[in-house]
Amino acid sequence: MVVRGDVYDRNCPTRVIANHATGQWGSLVLGKLLDDGGGTKRFSELRREVSGISEKMLAQTLQALERDGLVHREVHPVIPPRVDYSLTALGTHAAKQISELFGWIEENLPSFMAAQDEYDARRAEKV
Amino acid sequence: MVVRGDVYDRNCPTRVIANHATGQWGSLVLGKLLDDGGGTKRFSELRREVSGISEKMLAQTLQALERDGLVHREVHPVIPPRVDYSLTALGTHAAKQISELFGWIEENLPSFMAAQDEYDARRAEKV
DNA sequence: CAGTATCCTTGGAGATACTG
DNA sequence: CAGTATCTCCAAGGATACTG
């Protein structure tokens, strides 16, 4: 159907943006910014709250999200430096969708774990 | 708030499943299976339709999705081999959410491209 | 504090060839 | 056809140290 921007077509910008928004770090950063209820978060807050992310990946992730127009970056010219990150309108919409999906996965975690157990059991008996 | 299953906590099963479902290949495979309107798709169909995926990654992706209970795998004992993939109830729900998000990105592609252009322009003039 | 810069390692991912 | 096995390589990503 759609040809321009079709996410199933490689080398399509849609796919790149989708990967930023749904990637392992991008999705979590968007989620955390949404949790704040449209407020702002600082670099170090995100670093702490998104468990496992390194400084490098956080910086890189935020840059990609900012470039895509999902995140707004506000620099305060003070010492020590202070930079606030927040969601744009686009980012808020994306974050809501992702957050919903993640919430649904959490809610259904028992079903997922059961599926995994069953899969593993089936594989075990075939050996 | 939530501790067990919290996606923001590393080493949490939720995050692993989320990554399978929203990862660059997983998301596209789920999307393609949904496009088929609850029908089935064969390995080679998916290979063709998800532009850029290799056999290895498709096999690996399908296995992860099957293990998580998102995809059902039906083997027909015929020659030549025939294997049908379809969405489970869980998979259908996940696929719908992802598909919606991707559709929204496609629709708003102009906004994203504009944001990127603006970002690049701002960076260029600062040099 | 909010990043860069650097180095280094792991494994994600492709290509190819083979099998039931 | 639907995979698996193997080899290979590049880039994603982590750790550390440094700077405005």
Tab-separated table of N, CA, C and O (backbone and C1' of nucleotides) in Angstrom, chain D residues 2-20:
chain	number	residue	atom	x	y	z
D	2	DA	P	8.776	-22.327	3.364
D	2	DA	O5'	9.744	-22.865	4.508
D	2	DA	C5'	9.396	-24.067	5.173
D	2	DA	C4'	10.495	-24.463	6.113
D	2	DA	C3'	10.982	-23.328	7.029
D	2	DA	O3'	11.185	-23.827	8.346
D	2	DA	C1'	12.786	-24.263	5.872
D	3	DG	P	11.178	-22.782	9.556
D	3	DG	O5'	12.505	-21.918	9.325
D	3	DG	C5'	13.548	-22.146	10.224
D	3	DG	C4'	14.380	-23.353	9.802
D	3	DG	C3'	15.708	-23.459	10.504
D	3	DG	O3'	15.577	-24.229	11.672
D	3	DG	C1'	15.811	-24.094	8.181
D	4	DT	P	16.509	-23.837	12.866
D	4	DT	O5'	17.909	-24.525	12.491
D	4	DT	C5'	18.054	-25.930	12.586
D	4	DT	C4'	19.447	-26.310	12.112
D	4	DT	C3'	20.579	-25.762	12.988
D	4	DT	O3'	21.498	-26.807	13.216
D	4	DT	C1'	20.930	-25.135	10.738
D	5	DA	P	22.604	-26.671	14.344
D	5	DA	O5'	23.941	-26.518	13.501
D	5	DA	C5'	24.042	-27.066	12.197
D	5	DA	C4'	25.426	-26.776	11.642
D	5	DA	C3'	26.424	-26.198	12.647
D	5	DA	O3'	27.719	-26.691	12.359
D	5	DA	C1'	26.030	-24.613	10.921
D	6	DT	P	28.909	-26.458	13.384
D	6	DT	O5'	29.781	-25.383	12.598
D	6	DT	C5'	29.812	-25.454	11.182
D	6	DT	C4'	30.555	-24.297	10.567
D	6	DT	C3'	31.521	-23.540	11.482
D	6	DT	O3'	32.784	-23.463	10.849
D	6	DT	C1'	30.073	-22.037	10.363
D	7	DC	P	34.078	-22.971	11.652
D	7	DC	O5'	34.324	-21.581	10.891
D	7	DC	C5'	34.283	-21.561	9.457
D	7	DC	C4'	34.178	-20.128	8.972
D	7	DC	C3'	35.111	-19.160	9.707
D	7	DC	O3'	35.989	-18.537	8.770
D	7	DC	C1'	32.878	-18.296	9.569
D	8	DT	P	37.212	-17.669	9.285
D	8	DT	O5'	36.621	-16.204	9.099
D	8	DT	C5'	35.867	-15.901	7.925
D	8	DT	C4'	35.099	-14.611	8.133
D	8	DT	C3'	35.887	-13.536	8.888
D	8	DT	O3'	36.313	-12.539	7.970
D	8	DT	C1'	33.590	-13.674	9.576
D	9	DC	P	37.256	-11.338	8.454
D	9	DC	O5'	36.240	-10.149	8.733
D	9	DC	C5'	35.113	-9.957	7.867
D	9	DC	C4'	34.185	-8.932	8.471
D	9	DC	C3'	34.920	-7.760	9.139
D	9	DC	O3'	34.262	-6.556	8.803
D	9	DC	C1'	33.426	-8.753	10.670
D	10	DC	P	35.132	-5.209	8.571
D	10	DC	O5'	34.039	-4.093	8.887
D	10	DC	C5'	32.692	-4.303	8.488
D	10	DC	C4'	31.763	-4.002	9.664
D	10	DC	C3'	32.054	-2.673	10.350
D	10	DC	O3'	30.875	-1.883	10.303
D	10	DC	C1'	31.838	-4.427	11.952
D	11	DA	P	30.980	-0.307	10.652
D	11	DA	O5'	29.732	-0.112	11.620
D	11	DA	C5'	28.689	-1.080	11.645
D	11	DA	C4'	28.218	-1.305	13.060
D	11	DA	C3'	28.147	-0.033	13.909
D	11	DA	O3'	27.045	-0.144	14.783
D	11	DA	C1'	29.537	-1.564	14.952
D	12	DA	P	26.317	1.176	15.310
D	12	DA	O5'	25.482	0.647	16.564
D	12	DA	C5'	24.882	-0.638	16.495
D	12	DA	C4'	25.010	-1.355	17.827
D	12	DA	C3'	24.644	-0.482	19.022
D	12	DA	O3'	23.921	-1.273	19.954
D	12	DA	C1'	26.884	-1.266	19.254
D	13	DG	P	23.097	-0.514	21.099
D	13	DG	O5'	24.127	-0.562	22.302
D	13	DG	C5'	24.631	-1.835	22.696
D	13	DG	C4'	25.883	-1.666	23.501
D	13	DG	C3'	25.797	-0.642	24.643
D	13	DG	O3'	25.829	-1.352	25.861
D	13	DG	C1'	27.902	-0.621	23.562
D	14	DG	P	25.611	-0.598	27.268
D	14	DG	O5'	27.025	-0.780	27.977
D	14	DG	C5'	27.511	-2.099	28.216
D	14	DG	C4'	28.922	-2.043	28.736
D	14	DG	C3'	29.122	-1.146	29.966
D	14	DG	O3'	29.895	-1.833	30.937
D	14	DG	C1'	30.604	-0.493	28.221
D	15	DA	P	30.096	-1.197	32.404
D	15	DA	O5'	31.575	-0.620	32.323
D	15	DA	C5'	32.581	-1.339	31.610
D	15	DA	C4'	33.946	-0.734	31.887
D	15	DA	C3'	34.013	0.149	33.134
D	15	DA	O3'	35.249	-0.057	33.799
D	15	DA	C1'	34.455	1.470	31.185
D	16	DT	P	35.567	0.739	35.170
D	16	DT	O5'	36.463	1.940	34.650
D	16	DT	C5'	37.517	1.685	33.700
D	16	DT	C4'	38.056	2.989	33.160
D	16	DT	C3'	38.235	4.090	34.227
D	16	DT	O3'	39.622	4.399	34.359
D	16	DT	C1'	37.281	4.926	32.207
D	17	DA	P	40.105	5.484	35.498
D	17	DA	O5'	40.380	6.761	34.586
D	17	DA	C5'	41.051	6.601	33.330
D	17	DA	C4'	41.029	7.913	32.572
D	17	DA	C3'	41.266	9.145	33.458
D	17	DA	O3'	42.194	10.018	32.815
D	17	DA	C1'	39.262	9.398	32.241
D	18	DC	P	42.783	11.317	33.610
D	18	DC	O5'	42.066	12.501	32.847
D	18	DC	C5'	42.207	12.604	31.419
D	18	DC	C4'	41.133	13.525	30.855
D	18	DC	C3'	41.103	14.924	31.475
D	18	DC	O3'	41.509	15.872	30.505
D	18	DC	C1'	38.906	13.991	31.203
D	19	DT	P	41.617	17.458	30.903
D	19	DT	O5'	40.217	18.047	30.481
D	19	DT	C5'	39.873	18.213	29.099
D	19	DT	C4'	38.573	18.993	28.998
D	19	DT	C3'	38.603	20.367	29.673
D	19	DT	O3'	37.929	21.290	28.837
D	19	DT	C1'	36.810	19.113	30.515
D	20	DG	P	38.395	22.853	28.819
D	20	DG	O5'	37.013	23.643	28.647
D	20	DG	C5'	35.995	23.137	27.771
D	20	DG	C4'	34.644	23.640	28.220
D	20	DG	C3'	34.658	25.053	28.832
D	20	DG	O3'	33.448	25.702	28.488
D	20	DG	C1'	33.898	23.500	30.437
